[in-house]
CSV table of C-alpha atoms in Angstrom, one decimal:
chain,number,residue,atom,x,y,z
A,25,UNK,CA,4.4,9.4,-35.6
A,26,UNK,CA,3.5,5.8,-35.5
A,27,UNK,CA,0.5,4.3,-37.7
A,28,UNK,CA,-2.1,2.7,-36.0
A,29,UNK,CA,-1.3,-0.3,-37.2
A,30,UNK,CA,2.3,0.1,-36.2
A,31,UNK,CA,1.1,0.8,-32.6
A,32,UNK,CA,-1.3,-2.2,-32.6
A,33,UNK,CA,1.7,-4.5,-33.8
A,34,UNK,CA,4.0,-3.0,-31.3
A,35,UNK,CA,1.3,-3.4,-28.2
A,36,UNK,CA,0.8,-6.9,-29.2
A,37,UNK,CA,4.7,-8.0,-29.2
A,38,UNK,CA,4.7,-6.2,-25.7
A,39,UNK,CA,1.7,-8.2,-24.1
A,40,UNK,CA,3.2,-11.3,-26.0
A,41,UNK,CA,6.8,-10.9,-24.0
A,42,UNK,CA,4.8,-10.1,-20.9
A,43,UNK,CA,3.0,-12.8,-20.7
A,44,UNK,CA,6.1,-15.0,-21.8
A,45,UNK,CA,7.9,-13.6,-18.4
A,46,UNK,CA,5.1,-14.2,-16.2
A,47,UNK,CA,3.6,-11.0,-16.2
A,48,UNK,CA,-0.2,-10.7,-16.0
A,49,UNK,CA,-2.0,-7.5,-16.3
A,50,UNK,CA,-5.6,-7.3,-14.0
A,51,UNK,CA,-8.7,-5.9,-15.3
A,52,UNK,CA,-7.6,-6.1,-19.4
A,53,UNK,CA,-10.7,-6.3,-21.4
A,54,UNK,CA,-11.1,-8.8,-24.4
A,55,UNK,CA,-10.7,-8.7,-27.8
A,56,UNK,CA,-8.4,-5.6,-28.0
A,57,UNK,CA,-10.3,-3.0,-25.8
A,58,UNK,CA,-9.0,-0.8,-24.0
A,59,UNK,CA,-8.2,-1.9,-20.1
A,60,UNK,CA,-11.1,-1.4,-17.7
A,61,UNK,CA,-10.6,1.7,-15.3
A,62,UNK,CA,-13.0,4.0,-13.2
A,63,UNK,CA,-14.0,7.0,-14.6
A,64,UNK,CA,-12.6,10.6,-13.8
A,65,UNK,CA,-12.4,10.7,-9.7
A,66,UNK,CA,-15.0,13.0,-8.7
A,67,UNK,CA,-13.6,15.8,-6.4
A,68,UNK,CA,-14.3,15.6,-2.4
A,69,UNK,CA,-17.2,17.8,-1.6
A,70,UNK,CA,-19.0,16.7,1.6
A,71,UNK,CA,-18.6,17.3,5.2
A,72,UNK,CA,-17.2,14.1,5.7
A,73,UNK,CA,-15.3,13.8,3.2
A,74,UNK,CA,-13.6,17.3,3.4
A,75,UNK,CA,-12.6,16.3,7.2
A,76,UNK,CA,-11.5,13.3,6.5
A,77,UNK,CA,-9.2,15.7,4.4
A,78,UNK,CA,-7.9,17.8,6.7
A,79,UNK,CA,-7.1,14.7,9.1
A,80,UNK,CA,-5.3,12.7,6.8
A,81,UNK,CA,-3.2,16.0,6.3
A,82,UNK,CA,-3.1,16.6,10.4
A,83,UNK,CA,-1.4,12.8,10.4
A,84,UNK,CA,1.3,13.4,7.7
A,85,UNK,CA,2.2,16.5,9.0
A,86,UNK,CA,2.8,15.2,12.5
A,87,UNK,CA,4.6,12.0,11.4
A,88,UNK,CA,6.7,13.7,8.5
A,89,UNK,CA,6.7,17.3,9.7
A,90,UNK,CA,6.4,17.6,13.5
A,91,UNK,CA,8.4,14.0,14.3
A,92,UNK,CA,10.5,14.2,10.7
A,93,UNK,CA,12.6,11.3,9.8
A,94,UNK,CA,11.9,8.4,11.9
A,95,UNK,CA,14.2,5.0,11.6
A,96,UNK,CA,16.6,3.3,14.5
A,97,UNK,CA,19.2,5.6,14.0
A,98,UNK,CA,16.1,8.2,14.9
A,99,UNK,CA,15.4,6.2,17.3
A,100,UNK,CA,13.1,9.1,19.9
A,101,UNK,CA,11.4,10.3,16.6
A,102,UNK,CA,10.9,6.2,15.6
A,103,UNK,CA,9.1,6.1,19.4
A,104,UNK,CA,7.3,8.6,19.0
A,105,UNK,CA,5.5,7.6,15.8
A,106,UNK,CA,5.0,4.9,17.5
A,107,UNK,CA,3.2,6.7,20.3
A,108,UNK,CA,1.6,8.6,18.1
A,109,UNK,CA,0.3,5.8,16.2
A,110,UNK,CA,-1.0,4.2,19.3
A,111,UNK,CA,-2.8,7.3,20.4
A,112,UNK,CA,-4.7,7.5,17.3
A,113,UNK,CA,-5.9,4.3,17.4
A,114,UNK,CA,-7.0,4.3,20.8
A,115,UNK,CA,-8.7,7.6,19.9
A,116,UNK,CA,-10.9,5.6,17.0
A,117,UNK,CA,-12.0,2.9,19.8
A,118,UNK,CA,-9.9,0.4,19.4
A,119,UNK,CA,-7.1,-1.4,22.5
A,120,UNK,CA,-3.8,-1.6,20.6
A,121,UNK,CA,-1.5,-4.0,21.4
A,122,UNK,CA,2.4,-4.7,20.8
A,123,UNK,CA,4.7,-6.5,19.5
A,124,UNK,CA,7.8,-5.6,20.9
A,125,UNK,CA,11.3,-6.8,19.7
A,126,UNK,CA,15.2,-5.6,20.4
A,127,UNK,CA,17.1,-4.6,17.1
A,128,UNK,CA,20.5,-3.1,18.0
A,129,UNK,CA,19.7,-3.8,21.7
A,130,UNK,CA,17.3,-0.9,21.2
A,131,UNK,CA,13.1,-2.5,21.2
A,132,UNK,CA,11.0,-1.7,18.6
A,133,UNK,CA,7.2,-2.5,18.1
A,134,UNK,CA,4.4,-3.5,15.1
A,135,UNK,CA,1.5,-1.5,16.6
A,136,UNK,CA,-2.0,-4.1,16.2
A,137,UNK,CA,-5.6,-3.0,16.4
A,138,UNK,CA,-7.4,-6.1,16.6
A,139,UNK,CA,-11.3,-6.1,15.4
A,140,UNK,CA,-12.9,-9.3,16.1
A,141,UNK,CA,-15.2,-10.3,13.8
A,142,UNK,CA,-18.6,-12.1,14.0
A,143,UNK,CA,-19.6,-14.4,12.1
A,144,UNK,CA,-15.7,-15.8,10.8
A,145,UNK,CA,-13.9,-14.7,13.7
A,146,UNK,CA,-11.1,-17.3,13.0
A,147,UNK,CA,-11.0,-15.8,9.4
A,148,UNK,CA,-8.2,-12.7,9.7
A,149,UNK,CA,-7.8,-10.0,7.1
A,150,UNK,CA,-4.6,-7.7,7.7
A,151,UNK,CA,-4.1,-4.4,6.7
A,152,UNK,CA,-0.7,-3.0,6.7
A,153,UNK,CA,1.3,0.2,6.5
A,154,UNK,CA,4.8,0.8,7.8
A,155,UNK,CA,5.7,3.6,10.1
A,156,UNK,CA,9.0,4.4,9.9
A,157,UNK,CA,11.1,6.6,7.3
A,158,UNK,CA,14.5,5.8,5.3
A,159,UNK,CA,17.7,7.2,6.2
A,160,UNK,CA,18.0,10.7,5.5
A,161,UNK,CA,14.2,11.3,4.4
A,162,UNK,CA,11.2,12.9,6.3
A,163,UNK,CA,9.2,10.2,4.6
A,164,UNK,CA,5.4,11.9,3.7
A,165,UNK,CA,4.6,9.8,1.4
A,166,UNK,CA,7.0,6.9,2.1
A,167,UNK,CA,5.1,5.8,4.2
A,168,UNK,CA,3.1,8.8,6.3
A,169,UNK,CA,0.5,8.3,3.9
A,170,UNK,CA,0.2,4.2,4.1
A,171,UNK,CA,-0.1,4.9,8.0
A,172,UNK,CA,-2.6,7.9,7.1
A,173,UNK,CA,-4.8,5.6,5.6
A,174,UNK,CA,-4.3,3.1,8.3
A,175,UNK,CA,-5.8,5.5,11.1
A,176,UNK,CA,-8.2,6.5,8.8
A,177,UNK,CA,-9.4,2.8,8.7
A,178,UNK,CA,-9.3,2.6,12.2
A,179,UNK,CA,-11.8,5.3,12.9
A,180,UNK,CA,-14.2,3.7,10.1
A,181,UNK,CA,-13.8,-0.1,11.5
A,182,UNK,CA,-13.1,-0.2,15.3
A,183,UNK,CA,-16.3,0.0,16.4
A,184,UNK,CA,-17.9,-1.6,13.1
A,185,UNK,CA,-16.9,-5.3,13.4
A,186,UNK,CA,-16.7,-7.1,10.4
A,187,UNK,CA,-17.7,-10.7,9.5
A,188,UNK,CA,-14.3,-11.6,9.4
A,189,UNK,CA,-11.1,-10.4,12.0
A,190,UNK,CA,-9.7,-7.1,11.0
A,191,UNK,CA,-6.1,-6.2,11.8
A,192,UNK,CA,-4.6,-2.8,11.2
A,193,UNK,CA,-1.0,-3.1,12.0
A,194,UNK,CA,1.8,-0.4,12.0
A,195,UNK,CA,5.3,-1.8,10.7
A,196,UNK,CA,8.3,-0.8,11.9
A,197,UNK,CA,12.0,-1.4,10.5
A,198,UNK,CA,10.4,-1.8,6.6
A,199,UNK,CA,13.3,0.2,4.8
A,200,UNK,CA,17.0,-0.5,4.5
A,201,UNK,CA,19.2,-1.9,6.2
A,202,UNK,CA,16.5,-4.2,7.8
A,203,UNK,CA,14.5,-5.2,4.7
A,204,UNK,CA,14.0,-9.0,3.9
A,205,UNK,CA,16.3,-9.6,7.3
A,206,UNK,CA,15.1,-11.0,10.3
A,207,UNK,CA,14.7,-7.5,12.0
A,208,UNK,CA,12.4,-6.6,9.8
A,209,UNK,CA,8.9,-5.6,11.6
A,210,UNK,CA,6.6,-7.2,9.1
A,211,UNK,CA,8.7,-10.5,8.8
A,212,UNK,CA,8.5,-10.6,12.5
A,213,UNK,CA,4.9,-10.5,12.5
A,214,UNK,CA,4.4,-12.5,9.8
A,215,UNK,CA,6.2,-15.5,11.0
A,216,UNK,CA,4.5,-15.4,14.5
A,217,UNK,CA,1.2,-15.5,12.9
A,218,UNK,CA,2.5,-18.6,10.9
A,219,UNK,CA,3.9,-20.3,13.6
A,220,UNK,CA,0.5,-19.8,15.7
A,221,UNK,CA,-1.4,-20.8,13.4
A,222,UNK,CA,-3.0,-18.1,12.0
A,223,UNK,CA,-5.8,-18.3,9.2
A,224,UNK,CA,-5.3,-15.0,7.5
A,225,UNK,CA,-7.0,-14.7,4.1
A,226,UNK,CA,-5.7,-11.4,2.5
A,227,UNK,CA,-3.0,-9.4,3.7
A,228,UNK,CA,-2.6,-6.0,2.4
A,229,UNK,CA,0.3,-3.8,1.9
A,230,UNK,CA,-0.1,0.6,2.2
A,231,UNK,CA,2.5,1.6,0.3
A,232,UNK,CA,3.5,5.1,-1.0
A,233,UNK,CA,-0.4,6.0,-1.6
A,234,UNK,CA,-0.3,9.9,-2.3
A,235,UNK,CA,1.5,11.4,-4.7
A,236,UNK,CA,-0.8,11.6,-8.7
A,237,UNK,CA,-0.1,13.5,-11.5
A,238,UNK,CA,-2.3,14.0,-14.7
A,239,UNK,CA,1.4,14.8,-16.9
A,240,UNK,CA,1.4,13.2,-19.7
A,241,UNK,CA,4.8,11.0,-19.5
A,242,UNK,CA,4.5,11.1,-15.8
A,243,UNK,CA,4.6,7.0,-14.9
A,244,UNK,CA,7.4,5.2,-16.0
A,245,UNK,CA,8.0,1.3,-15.5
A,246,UNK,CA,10.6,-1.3,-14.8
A,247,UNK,CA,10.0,-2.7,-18.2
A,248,UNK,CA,9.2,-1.4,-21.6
A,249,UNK,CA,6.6,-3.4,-22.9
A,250,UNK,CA,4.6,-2.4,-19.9
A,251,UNK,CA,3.8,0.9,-21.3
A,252,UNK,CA,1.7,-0.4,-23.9
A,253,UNK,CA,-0.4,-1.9,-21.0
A,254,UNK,CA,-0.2,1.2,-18.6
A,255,UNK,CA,-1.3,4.4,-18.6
A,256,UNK,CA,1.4,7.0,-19.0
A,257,UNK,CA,0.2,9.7,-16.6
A,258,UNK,CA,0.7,8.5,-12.8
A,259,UNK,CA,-3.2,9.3,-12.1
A,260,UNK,CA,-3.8,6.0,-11.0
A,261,UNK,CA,-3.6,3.5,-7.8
A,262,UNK,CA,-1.9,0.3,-8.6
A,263,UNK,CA,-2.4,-3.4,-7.1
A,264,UNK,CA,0.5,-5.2,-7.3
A,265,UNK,CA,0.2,-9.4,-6.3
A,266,UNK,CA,2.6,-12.0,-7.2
A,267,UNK,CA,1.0,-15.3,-9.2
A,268,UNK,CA,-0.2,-16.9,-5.8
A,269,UNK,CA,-2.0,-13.9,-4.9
A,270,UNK,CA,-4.1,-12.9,-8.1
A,271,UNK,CA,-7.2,-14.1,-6.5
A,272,UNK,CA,-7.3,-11.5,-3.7
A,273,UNK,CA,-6.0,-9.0,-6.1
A,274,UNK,CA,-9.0,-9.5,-8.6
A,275,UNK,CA,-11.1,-9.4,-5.3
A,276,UNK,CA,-9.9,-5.6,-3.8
A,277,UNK,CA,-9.0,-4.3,-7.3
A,278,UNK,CA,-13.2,-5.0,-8.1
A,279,UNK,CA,-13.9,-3.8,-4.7
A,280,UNK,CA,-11.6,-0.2,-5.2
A,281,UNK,CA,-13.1,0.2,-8.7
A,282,UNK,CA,-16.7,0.1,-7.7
A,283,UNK,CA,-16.3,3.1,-5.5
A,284,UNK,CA,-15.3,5.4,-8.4
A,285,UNK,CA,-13.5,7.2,-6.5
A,286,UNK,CA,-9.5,7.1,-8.3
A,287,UNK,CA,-8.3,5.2,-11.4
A,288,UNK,CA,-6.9,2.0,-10.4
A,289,UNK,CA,-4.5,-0.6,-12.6
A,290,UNK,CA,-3.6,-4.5,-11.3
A,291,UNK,CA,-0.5,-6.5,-12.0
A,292,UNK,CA,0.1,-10.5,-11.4
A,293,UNK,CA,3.8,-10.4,-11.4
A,294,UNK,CA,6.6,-12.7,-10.8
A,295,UNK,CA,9.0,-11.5,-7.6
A,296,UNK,CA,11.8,-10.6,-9.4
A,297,UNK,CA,10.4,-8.0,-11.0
A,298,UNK,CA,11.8,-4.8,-9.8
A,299,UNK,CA,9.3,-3.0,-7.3
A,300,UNK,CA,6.9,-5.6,-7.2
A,301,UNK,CA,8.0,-7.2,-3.8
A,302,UNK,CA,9.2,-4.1,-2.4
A,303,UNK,CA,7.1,-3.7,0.9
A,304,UNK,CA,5.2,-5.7,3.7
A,305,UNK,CA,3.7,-8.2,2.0
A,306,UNK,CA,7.1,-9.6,0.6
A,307,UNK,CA,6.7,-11.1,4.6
A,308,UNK,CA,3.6,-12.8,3.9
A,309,UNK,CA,4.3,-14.1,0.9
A,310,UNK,CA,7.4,-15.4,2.4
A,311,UNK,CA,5.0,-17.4,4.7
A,312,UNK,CA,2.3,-18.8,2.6
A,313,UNK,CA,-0.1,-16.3,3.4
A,314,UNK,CA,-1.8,-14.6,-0.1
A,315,UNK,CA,-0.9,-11.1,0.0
A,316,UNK,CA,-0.9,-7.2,-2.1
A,317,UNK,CA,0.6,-4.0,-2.4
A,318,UNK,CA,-1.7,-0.9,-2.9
A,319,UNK,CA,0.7,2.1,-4.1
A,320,UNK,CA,1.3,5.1,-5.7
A,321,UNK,CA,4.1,3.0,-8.1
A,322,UNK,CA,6.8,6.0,-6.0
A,323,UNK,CA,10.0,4.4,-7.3
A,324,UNK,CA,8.4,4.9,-11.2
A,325,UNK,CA,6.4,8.3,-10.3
A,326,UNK,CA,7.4,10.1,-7.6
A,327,UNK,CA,10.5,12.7,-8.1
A,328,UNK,CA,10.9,12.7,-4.2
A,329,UNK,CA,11.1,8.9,-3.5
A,330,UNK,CA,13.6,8.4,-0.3
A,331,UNK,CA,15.0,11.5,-0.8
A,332,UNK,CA,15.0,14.6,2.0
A,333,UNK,CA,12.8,16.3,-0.4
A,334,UNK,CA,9.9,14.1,0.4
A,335,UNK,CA,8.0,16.5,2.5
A,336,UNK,CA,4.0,16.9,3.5
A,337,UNK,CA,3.3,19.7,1.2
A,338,UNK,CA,4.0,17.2,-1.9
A,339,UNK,CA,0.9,15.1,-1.1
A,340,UNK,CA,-2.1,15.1,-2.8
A,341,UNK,CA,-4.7,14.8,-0.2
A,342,UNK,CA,-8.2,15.5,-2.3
A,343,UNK,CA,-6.3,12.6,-4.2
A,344,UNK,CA,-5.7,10.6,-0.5
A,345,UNK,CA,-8.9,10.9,0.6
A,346,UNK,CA,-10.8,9.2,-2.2
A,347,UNK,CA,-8.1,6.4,-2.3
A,348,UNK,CA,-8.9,5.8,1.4
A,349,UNK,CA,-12.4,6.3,0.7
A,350,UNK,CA,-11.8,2.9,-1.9
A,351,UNK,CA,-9.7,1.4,0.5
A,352,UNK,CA,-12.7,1.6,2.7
A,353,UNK,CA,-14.8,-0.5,0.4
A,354,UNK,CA,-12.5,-2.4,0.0
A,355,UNK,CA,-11.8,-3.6,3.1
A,356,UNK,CA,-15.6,-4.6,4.2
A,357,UNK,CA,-15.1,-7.0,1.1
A,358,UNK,CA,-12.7,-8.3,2.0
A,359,UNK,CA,-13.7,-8.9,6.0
A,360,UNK,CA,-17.2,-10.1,4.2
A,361,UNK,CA,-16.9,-12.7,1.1
């Protein structure tokens, strides 16, 4: 067993070689305390938030369960997630709208519930979460539970404008083959906002959001030194920016935290870094636009990740439900300062 002292010399070389390769952990106290994190989650127990519950369940089930895996070579059960998604947003008051391109002659569509806001209408805030599943996998909580939390947004917001303009959007075509290539759904979007002109403030990323464990030895990471910054039990939501971004990640980290309702960890990282670019807002950051990742960490947690295995019953949806309850607060930050 380590001393204490050996422990404090070892955490100190790990911070020293992160911060030598760019990496920047968010929310570290000063002088050697301990990182700031939100208390133990307190457990769901109102009406609201027990049927919030029970419909962030209903949408995994039918995405991962009922439709299964979902992907172009899918293509009916790709469509209908997309019609599902539609529906559902439709059914929380919003008009969705489409963005409809051909990969492989076949079209495809981002889905876009479009808020306006009040007083900064021209101001956009986009909240993402893609739809469809990798190849061989049912995909529950990569990405049924992004898009679960997405709905869920859009029964809170679409008939609650903000100050600012509040997008929910649906990706398609985020996994392999069609990651970082021009087919990709978020790219597609991303560059059409660009090229109109778009003012879009904070873009962020619903990634692999439901799977928590309080086993010691649980989370793993890309890099060693980061476990002397980390927790070791995947209990915790993690916001992932790249150095351009760390001002909106400070923003929704602060924003998640003060709801108390999960632990949550941030990381300013450098692209390169393995995991840290791997979603939606790699397309916005492509772009210029500052950008985040909310996830689970899947790839360094999650026994399932983008295998057929990766079924609704292995969610955590108590665990769901209070990180879209955070996500929730965070978002009327964000649409507000």
């Amino acid at each position: 067993m380590r001393s204490d002292r050996s422990k404090s010399i070892l955490a100190l070389g790990g911070l020293v070689l992160c911060l030598t390769l760019g990496l920047v952990p968010e929310g570290m106290a000063q002088s050697g305390d301990t990182p700031a994190r939100t208390a133990d989650a307190p457990k769901t127990s109102s009406p609201e938030d027990a049927a919030m519950t029970q419909r962030l369940q209903a949408h995994v089930e039918h995405l991962a369960g009922t439709i299964g895996e979902r992907n172009m070579w899918r293509y009916a059960q790709l469509q209908a997630a997309a019609a599902y998604i539609e529906e559902q947003f439709t059914a929380a008051g919003c008009a969705p709208t489409a963005q409809t391109y051909e990969v492989h002659d076949q079209p495809v569509s981002n889905l876009i519930a479009e808020i306006p806001g009040n007083e900064r209408a021209g101001e956009i805030v986009v909240i993402g979460a893609h739809y469809d599943s990798v190849l061989g996998s049912p995909g529950a909580n990569d990405n049924a539970s992004g898009v679960a939390a997405l709905l869920e947004l859009a029964r809170r917001f679409c008939e609650q404008p903000q100050a600012r303009t509040l997008r929910l959007i649906a990706f398609v075509n985020e996994e392999p083959p069609f990651f970082k290539t021009p087919q990709m759904g978020s790219r597609v979007y991303a560059e059409a906002a660009r090229a109109r002109g778009d003012r879009i403030t904070a873009m962020v990323s619903l990634e692999t959001i439901g799977y928590y464990s309080e086993r010691e030895g649980s989370q793993r990471f890309p890099l060693p030194p980061l476990r002397f910054l980390y927790p070791t039990r995947g209990n915790f939501l993690a916001f992932v920016a790249n150095l351009r971004s760390r001002g909106l990640l400070k923003e929704a980290l602060e924003a998640f935290r003060a709801a108390e309702v999960l632990p949550a960890e941030g990381l300013v990282a450098p692209g390169w870094l393995v995991g840290v670019d791997w979603s939606d807002h790699w397309s916005f950051w492509r772009v210029g636009y500052p950008a985040i990742m909310v996830t689970d960490t899947a790839l360094f947690r999650y026994p399932h990740y983008h295998s057929p295995s990766d079924t609704p019953d292995k969610v955590d949806y108590p665990a769901l439900t209070r990180v879209t309850l955070g996500l929730e607060a965070m978002v009327m930050k964000l649409c507000r300062d």
